[in-house]
XYZ file of C-alpha atoms in Angstrom:
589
model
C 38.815 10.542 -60.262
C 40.711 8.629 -57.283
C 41.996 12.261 -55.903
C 37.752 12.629 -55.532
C 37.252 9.315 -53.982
C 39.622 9.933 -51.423
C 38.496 13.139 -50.870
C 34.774 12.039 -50.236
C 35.955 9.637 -48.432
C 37.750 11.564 -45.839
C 35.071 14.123 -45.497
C 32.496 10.854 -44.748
C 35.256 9.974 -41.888
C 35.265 13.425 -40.566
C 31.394 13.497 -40.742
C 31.154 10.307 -38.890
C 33.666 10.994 -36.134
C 32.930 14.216 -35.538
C 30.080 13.550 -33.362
C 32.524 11.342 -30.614
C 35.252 13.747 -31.169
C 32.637 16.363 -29.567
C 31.157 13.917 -26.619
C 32.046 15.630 -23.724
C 33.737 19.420 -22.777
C 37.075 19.172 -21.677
C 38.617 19.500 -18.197
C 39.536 23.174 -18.925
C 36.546 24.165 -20.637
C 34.217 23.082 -17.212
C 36.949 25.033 -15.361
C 36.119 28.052 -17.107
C 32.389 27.406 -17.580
C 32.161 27.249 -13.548
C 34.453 30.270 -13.048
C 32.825 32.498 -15.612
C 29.036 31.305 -13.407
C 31.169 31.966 -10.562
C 32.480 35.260 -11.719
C 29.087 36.733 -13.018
C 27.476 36.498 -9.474
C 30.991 37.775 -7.968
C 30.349 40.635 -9.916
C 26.523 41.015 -10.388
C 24.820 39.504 -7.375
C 23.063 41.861 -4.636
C 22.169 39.300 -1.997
C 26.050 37.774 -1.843
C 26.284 38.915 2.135
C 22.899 37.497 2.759
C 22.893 34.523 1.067
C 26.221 33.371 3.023
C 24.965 34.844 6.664
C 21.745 34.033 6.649
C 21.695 30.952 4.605
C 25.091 29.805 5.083
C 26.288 29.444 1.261
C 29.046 31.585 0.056
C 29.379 31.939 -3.882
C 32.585 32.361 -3.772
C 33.731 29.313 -2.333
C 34.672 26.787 -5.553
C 37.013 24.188 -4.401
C 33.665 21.769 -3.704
C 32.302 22.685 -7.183
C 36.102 22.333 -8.617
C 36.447 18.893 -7.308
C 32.878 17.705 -8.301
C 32.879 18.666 -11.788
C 36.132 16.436 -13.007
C 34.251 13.617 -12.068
C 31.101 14.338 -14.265
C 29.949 13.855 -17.740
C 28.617 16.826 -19.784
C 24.959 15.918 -18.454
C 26.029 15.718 -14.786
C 28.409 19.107 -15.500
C 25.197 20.572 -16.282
C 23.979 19.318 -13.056
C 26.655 20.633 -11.122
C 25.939 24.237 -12.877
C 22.745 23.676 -11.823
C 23.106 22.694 -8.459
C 25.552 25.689 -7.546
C 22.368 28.729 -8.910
C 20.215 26.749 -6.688
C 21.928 26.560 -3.591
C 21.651 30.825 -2.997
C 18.007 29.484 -2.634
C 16.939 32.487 -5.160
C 13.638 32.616 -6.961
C 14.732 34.811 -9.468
C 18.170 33.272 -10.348
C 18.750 29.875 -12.947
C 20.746 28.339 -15.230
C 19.269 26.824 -18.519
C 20.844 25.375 -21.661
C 19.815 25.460 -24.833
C 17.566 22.237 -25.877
C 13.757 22.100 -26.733
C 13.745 18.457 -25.443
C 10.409 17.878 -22.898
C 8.348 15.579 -21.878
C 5.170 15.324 -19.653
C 2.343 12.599 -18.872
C -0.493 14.342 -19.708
C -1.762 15.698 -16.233
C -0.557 18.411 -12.981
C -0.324 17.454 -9.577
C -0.032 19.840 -7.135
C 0.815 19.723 -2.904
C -2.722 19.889 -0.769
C -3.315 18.310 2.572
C 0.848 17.768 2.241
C -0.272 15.237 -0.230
C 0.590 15.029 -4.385
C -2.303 15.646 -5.597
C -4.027 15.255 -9.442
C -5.193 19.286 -10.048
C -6.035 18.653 -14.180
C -5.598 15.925 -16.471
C -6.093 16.390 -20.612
C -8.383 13.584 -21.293
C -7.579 14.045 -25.033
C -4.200 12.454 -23.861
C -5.381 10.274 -21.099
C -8.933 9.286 -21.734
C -10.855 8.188 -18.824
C -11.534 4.349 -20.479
C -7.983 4.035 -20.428
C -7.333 5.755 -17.218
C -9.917 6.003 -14.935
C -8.616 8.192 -12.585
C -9.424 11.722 -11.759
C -8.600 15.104 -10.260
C -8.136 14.656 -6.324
C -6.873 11.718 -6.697
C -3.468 10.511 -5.253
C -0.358 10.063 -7.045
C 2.136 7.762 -4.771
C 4.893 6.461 -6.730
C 6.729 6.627 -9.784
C 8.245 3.946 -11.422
C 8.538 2.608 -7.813
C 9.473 5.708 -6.092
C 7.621 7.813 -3.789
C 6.601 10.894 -4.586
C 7.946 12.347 -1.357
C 11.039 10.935 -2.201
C 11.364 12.806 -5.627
C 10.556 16.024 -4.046
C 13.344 16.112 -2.467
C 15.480 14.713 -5.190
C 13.748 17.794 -7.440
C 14.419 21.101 -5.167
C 17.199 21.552 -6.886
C 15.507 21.972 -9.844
C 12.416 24.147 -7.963
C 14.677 27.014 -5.585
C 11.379 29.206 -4.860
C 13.034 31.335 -2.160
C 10.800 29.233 0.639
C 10.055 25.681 1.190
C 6.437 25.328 0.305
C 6.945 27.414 -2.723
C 9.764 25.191 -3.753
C 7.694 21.997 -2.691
C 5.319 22.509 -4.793
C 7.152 23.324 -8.093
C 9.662 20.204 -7.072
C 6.042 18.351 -7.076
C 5.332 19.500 -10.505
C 8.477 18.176 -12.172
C 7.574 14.269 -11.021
C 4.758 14.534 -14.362
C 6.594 17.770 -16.386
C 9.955 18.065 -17.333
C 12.115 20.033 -19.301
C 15.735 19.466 -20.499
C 16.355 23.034 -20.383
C 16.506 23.188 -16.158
C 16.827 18.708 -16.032
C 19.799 17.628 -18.392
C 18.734 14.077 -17.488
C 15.418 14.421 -18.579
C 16.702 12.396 -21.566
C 16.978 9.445 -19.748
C 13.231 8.600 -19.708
C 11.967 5.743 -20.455
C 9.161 5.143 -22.596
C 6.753 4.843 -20.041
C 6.268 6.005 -16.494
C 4.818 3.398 -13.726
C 2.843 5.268 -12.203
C 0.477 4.097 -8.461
C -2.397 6.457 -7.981
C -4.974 6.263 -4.566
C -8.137 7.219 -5.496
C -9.592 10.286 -3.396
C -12.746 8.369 -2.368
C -12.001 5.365 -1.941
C -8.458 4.902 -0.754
C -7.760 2.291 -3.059
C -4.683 2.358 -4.960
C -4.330 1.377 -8.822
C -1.203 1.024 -11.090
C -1.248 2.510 -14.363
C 1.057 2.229 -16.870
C 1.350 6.505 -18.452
C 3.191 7.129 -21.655
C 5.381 9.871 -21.474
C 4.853 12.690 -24.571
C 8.167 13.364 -25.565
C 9.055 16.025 -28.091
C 11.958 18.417 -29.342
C 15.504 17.522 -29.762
C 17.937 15.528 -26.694
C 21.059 16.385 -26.204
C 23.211 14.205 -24.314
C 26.371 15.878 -24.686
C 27.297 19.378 -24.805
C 30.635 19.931 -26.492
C 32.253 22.925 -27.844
C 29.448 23.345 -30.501
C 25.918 22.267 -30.116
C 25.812 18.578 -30.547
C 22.422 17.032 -30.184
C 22.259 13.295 -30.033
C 22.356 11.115 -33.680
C 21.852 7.667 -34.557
C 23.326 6.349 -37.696
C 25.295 9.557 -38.569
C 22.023 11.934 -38.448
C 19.569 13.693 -36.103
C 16.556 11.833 -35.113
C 13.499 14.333 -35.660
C 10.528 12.818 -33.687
C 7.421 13.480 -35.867
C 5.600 15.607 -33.314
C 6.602 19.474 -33.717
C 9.915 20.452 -32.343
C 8.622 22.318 -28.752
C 7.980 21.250 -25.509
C 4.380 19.878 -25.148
C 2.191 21.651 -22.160
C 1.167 19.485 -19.432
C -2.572 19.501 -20.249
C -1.541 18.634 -24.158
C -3.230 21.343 -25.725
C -0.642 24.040 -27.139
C 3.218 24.514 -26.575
C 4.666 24.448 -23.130
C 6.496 27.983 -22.820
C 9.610 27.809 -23.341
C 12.302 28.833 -20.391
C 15.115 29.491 -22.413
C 16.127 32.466 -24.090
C 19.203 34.068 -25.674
C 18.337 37.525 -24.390
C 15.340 38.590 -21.840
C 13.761 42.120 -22.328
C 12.435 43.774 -19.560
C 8.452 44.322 -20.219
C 8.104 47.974 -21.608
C 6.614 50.485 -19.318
C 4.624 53.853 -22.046
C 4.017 55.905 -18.872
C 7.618 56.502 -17.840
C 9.969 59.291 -18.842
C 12.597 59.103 -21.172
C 15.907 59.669 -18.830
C 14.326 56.511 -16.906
C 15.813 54.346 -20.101
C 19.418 53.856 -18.780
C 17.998 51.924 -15.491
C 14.694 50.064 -17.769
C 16.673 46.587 -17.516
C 16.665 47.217 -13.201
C 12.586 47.334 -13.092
C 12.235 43.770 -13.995
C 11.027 42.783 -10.774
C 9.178 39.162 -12.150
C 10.107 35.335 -11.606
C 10.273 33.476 -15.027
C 6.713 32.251 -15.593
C 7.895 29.742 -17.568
C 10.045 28.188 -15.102
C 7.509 28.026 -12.058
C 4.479 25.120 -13.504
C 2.112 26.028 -10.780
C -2.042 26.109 -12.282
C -2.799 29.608 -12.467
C 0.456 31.714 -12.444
C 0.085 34.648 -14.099
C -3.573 33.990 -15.458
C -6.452 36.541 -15.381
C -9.446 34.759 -14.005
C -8.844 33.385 -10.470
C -7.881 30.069 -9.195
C -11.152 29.755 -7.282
C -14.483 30.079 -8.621
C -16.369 33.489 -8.131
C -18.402 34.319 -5.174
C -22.227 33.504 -5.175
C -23.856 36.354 -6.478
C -20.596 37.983 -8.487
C -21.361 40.194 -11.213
C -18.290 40.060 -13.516
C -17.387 42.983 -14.659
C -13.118 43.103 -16.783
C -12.062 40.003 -17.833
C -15.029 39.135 -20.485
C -12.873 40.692 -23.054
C -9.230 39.748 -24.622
C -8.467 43.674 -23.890
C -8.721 43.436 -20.903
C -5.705 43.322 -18.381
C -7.665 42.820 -14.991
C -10.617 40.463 -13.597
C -13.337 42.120 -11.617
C -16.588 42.685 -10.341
C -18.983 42.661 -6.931
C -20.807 40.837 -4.999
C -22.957 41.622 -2.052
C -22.263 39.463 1.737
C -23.791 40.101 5.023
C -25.578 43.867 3.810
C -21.946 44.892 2.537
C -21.327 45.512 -1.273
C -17.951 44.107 -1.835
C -15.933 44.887 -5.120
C -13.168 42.075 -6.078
C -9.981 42.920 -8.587
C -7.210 40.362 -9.344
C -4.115 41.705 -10.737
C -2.821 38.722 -12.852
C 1.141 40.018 -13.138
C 3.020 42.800 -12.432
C 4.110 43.603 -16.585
C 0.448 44.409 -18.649
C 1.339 44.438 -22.473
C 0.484 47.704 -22.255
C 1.285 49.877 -18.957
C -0.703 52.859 -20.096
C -3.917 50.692 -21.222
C -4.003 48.842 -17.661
C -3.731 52.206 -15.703
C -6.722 53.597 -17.780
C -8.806 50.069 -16.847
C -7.773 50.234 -13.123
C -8.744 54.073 -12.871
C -12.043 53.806 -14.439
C -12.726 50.516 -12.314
C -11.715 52.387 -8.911
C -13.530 55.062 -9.868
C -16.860 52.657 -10.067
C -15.616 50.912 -6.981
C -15.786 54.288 -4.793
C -19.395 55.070 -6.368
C -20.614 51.314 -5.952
C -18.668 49.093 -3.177
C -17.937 49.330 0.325
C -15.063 47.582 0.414
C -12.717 45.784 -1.701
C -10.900 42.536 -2.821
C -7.546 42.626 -4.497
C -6.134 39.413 -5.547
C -2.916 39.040 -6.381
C -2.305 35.095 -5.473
C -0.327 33.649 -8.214
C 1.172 36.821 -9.332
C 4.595 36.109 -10.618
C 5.555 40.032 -10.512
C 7.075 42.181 -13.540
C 7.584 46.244 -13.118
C 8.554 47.844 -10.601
C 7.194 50.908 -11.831
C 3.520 49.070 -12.533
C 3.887 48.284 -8.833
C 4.284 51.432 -7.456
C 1.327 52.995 -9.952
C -1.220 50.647 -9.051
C -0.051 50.934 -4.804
C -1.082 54.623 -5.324
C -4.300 53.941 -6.419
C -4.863 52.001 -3.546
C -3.880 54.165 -0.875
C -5.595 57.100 -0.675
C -2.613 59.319 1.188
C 1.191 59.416 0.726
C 3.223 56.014 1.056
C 6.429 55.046 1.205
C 7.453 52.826 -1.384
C 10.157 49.786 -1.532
C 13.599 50.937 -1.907
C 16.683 49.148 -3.840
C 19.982 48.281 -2.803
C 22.007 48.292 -6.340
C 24.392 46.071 -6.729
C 27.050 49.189 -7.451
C 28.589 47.959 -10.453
C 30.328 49.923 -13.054
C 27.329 49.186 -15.627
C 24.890 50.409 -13.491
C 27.219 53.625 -12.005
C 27.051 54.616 -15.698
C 23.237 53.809 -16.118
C 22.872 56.086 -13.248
C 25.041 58.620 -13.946
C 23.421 58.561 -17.809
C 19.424 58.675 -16.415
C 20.929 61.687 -14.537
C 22.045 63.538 -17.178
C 19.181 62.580 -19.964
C 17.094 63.942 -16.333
C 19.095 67.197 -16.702
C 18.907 67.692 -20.374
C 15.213 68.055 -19.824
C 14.332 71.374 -19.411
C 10.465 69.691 -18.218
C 12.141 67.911 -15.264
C 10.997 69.091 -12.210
C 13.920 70.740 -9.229
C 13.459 68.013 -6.481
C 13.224 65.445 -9.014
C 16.466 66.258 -10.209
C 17.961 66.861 -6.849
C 16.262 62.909 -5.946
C 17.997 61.463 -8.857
C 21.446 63.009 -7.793
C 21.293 61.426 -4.347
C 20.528 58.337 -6.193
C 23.191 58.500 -8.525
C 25.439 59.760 -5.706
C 24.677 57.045 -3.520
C 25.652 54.773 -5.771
C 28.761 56.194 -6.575
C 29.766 55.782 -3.197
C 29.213 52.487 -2.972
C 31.442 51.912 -5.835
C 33.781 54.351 -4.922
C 33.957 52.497 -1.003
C 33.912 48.830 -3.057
C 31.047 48.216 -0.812
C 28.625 44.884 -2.089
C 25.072 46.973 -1.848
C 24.280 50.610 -2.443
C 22.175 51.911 0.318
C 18.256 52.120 -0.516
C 17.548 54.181 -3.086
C 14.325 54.688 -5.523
C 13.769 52.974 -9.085
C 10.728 55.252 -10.042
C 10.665 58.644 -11.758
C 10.375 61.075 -8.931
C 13.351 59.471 -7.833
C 11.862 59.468 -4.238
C 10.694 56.865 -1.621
C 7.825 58.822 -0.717
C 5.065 58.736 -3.240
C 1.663 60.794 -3.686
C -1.291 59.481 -4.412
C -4.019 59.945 -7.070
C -6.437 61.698 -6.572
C -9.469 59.079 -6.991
C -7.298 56.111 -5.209
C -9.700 53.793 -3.316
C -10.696 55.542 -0.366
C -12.669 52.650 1.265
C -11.231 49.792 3.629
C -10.176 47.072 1.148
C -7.732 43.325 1.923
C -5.318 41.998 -0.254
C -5.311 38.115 -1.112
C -1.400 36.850 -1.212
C 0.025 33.348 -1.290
C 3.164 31.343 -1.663
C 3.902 32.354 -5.258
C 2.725 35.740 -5.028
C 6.375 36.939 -5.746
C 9.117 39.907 -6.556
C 6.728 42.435 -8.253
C 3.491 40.596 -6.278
C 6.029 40.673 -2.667
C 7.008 44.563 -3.477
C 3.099 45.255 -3.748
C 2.083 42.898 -0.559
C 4.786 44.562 1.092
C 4.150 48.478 0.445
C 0.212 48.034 1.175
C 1.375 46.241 4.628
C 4.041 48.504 5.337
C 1.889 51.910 4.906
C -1.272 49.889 6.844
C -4.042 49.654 4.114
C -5.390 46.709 4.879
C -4.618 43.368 6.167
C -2.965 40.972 3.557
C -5.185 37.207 3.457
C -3.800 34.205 2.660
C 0.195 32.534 3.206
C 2.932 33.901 3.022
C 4.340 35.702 -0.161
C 7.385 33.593 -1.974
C 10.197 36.167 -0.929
C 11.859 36.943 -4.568
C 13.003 39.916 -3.299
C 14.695 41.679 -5.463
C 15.253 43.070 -9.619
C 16.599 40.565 -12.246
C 18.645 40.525 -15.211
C 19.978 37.906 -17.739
C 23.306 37.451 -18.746
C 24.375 35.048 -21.681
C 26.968 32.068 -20.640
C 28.712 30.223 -19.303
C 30.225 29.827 -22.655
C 30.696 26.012 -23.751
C 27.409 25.087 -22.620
C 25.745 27.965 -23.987
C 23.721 28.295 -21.583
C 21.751 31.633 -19.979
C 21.752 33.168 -16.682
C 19.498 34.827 -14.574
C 21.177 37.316 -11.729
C 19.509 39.230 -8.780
C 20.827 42.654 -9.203
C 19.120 44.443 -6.260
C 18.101 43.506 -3.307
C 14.339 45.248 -2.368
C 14.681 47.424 1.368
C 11.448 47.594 3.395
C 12.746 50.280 5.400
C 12.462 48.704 8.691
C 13.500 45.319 10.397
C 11.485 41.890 9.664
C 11.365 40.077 12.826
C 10.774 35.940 11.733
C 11.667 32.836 14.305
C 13.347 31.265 10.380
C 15.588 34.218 9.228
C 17.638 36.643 11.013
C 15.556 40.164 11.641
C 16.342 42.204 8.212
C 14.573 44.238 6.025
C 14.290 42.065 3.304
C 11.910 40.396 1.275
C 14.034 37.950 -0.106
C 13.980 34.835 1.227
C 11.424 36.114 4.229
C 8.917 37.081 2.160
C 5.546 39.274 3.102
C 3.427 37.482 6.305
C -0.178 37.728 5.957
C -2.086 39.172 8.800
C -5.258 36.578 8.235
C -3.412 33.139 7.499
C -5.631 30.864 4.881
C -4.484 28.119 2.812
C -5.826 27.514 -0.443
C -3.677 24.295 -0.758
C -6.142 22.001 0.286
C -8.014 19.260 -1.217
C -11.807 20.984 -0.318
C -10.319 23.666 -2.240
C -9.053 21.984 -5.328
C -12.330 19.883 -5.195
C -15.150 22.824 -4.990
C -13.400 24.891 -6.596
C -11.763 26.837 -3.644
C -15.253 27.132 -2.350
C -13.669 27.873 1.589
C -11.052 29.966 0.282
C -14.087 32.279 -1.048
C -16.047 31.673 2.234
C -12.740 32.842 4.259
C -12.198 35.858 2.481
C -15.476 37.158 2.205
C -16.197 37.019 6.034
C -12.922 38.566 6.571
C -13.744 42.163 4.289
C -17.314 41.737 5.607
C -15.916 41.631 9.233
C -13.044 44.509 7.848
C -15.593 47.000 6.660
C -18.047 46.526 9.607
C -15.429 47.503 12.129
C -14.331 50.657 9.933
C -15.237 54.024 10.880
């Protein structure tokens, strides 16, 4: 009986100390959590040599990140982590750790005018008794701070490739934040103090804004998981474990996860398997908390007069319709994303919508404005039913690893065992697989350009029914990596003038890595780097023929980001781009 008591006892002292024993990781265990982040970029990362010219950071340069992390606790290690993705200034690349801890006040602000501006609030949270104030309006300060000032404090946790793009995402984390990609996040206080200027008036009010917490804190990260506990268990809040969405009404997505798939694509050829995990050319939607992103109907209401035509039904991929302006019958498409749930499906919708287009329109409309990319091979299928001739298409520098050598070398031969494969696409896919052979064979960083799609080719054909009439493409700042490729290959083969700002400059294909280990965290990696074929001449980056970081520069520059916009529902934006096609297909042939 006493041999029991002690035991019980001594398992009820390891139970309670267990938790301090596992407070913070250990001197060597950061050391090897920053080396192995340090090595997987070493290894993995296309843009290394750009990143350090053009932007001045070099990777591989630890002694700053050594010295910072001994002085850190597990939350601030995180930080550090953090803080070392974010300075290659990357779209595609992050680091997050594995917590469903979130909170949010109950509304989205947004950059227009250069002001932080209220674009939605969920008055099932926030009722407007309580807290009368309303879209358009203001927010100045937080808890005492300006909101200017915690932009700037927040671009770490926002890299968008740009400024603007990362502005505005910075912007969004004042009101929405998640412990995944903000280890302090746990250090909110109940309540968030919150001075607001109303649009109309100019007066300024102080509300006092509860923040909606939910999910589990951590605020350590030892060797195993260890969320926080009070009194020797886990507090469960008693809303559902998740991060809450900033308008309240269904679960935030959630931006980690232990392993990312690349989106399937049912129109591609088997021996294109090997290379699947390169297409993913697509910023994590999750991780960019922009209105919009990704979604099928516009940001802006439709045109007067708009006949809606996909987009009335759940099966349907694409928005669309027409409209008529000035005597000219104008057709309108927005592609929402770059990765359709299902490849084949879309391509059946687009080619019986062009089809009507060349019957019905003049000219043509195609949004994609908050597009945050996916295939590569999507991309290249819809360009060709938008240009009417042959194009050239974006090439790839690989990062020439020994994983991808081999998932070259095996699309090659799966290519070859296919008596159906056609010569030159065989002889295309042996250059490829050449090429990048000797760039691992030469230890070079980057492959030359070479071709991610199945004819293995930079030059593509079109289809026969492609769009045949003059048409402008609507871009903006988070039009990125899938949505740059596309702005980029209907710029660079002269379709049409692109309408709008500047394209975010994720230029490249991702992949995801698990680790670093001890904080068990996940990593996103930029493993090509997209080739426009000829030099990019900017007055901010050197001349290159990149898309990363320079992005795709409109020919017609319009900014949606403006409070008339948010307010009549983009009401100029429409106005802009409507005179612009009408103006386009008057002066065609």
């Amino acid at each position: 009986m006493r041999g029991r008591l002690w035991l019980a006892l001594g398992l009820l002292f390891v139970a309670l100390s267990t938790p301090r024993a596992q407070d913070a990781i250990t001197s060597k265990q950061r050391i090897a959590d920053l080396e192995q982040l340090a090595a997987l970029y070493a290894k993995n990362y296309a843009p290394y040599e750009w990143k350090r010219d053009a932007l001045g950071f070099d990777l591989l340069r630890l002694t700053p990140w050594l010295q910072r992390i001994h002085h850190a606790d597990d939350l601030d290690f995180q930080e550090a982590l953090i803080e070392y993705v974010a300075s290659l200034n990357d779209a595609h690349d992050l680091i997050a750790f594995p917590t469903t801890y979130g909170a949010s006040l109950g509304f989205t602000v947004d950059i227009y005018d250069g002001k932080v501006l209220i674009d939605s609030i969920n008055r099932v949270l926030l009722p407007v008794a309580q807290f009368p104030f309303n879209i358009g309006d203001e927010l100045v300060t937080v808890d005492g701070t300006p909101v200017h000032a915690l932009i700037a404090s927040f671009r770490t946790y926002a890299m968008s490739a740009n400024q603007r793009s990362t502005d505005r995402v910075a912007a969004s984390r004042i009101v929405s934040r998640s412990q995944q990609i903000m280890p302090h996040t746990s250090d909110l206080p109940d309540d968030a103090i919150l001075a607001i200027r109303n649009g109309n008036t100019g007066t300024t009010a102080v509300f006092s804004v509860p923040w909606r917490k939910s999910g589990i804190p951590l605020d350590s990260q030892g060797p195993v998981p260890s969320p926080r506990r009070g009194n020797g268990r886990i507090f469960l809040p008693p809303a559902p474990l998740g991060l809450v969405s900033p308008a309240g009404d269904e679960p935030a997505p959630q931006i980690f996860k232990a392993v990312e798939t690349t989106p399937a694509d049912n129109t591609l050829p088997a021996y294109m398997e090997p290379i699947h995990p390169l297409l993913n050319a697509s910023v994590s939607k999750d991780y960019f908390a922009v209105l919009g992103l990704g979604v099928r109907a516009p940001i802006y209401a439709p045109p007067p007069g708009f006949v809606q035509r996909l987009g009335t039904q759940a099966a349907h991929f694409f928005y669309s319709g027409t409209y008529v302006s000035g005597g000219v019958r104008i057709g309108l498409i927005r592609i929402p994303s770059m990765s359709p749930p299902n490849v084949a499906t879309a391509l059946t919708q687009l080619d019986d919508e062009i089809r009507f287009f060349n019957l019905n329109v003049d000219a043509l409309v195609v949004d994609v404005t908050r597009n945050p990319g996916g295939l590569v091979s999507f991309v290249e299928s819809i360009s060709q039913r938008f240009i009417p001739a042959s194009l050239t298409t974006t090439g790839f520098q690989i990062r020439a690893t020994g994983a991808w050598l081999f998932s070259f070398a095996s699309m090659l031969s799966s290519a070859r065992a296919n008596p159906a494969t056609p010569p030159d696409v065989l002889a295309n896919l042996e250059n490829n697989f050449n090429e990048v052979r000797r760039a691992f064979d030469e230890n070079r960083g980057l492959s030359n350009p070479v071709s991610l799609n199945p004819t293995g080719s930079l030059t593509l054909t079109s289809v026969p029914h492609a769009f045949r009439g003059p048409l402008i493409v609507l871009v903006d700042e988070f039009t990125a990596s899938g949505g740059d490729a596309f702005a980029a290959i209907m710029q660079d083969n002269n379709r049409g003038p692109l309408l709008g700002m500047r394209t975010m400059g994720a230029g490249g294909t991702v992949v995801s890595f698990s680790g670093p280990a001890y904080t068990e965290s996940i990593t996103r990696v930029t493993a090509s780097l997209m080739h426009r074929g000829h030099i990019i001449v900017t007055s901010d980056f050197p001349p290159a023929p990149y898309i990363e970081n320079i992005g795709v520069r409109p020919e017609i520059t319009v900014d949606y980001m403006t409070r008339q916009n948010l307010m009549t529902a983009g009401a100029p934006f429409v106005a802009a781009f409507t005179q612009a096609i009408v103006q386009h297909a008057q002066a065609a042939p």
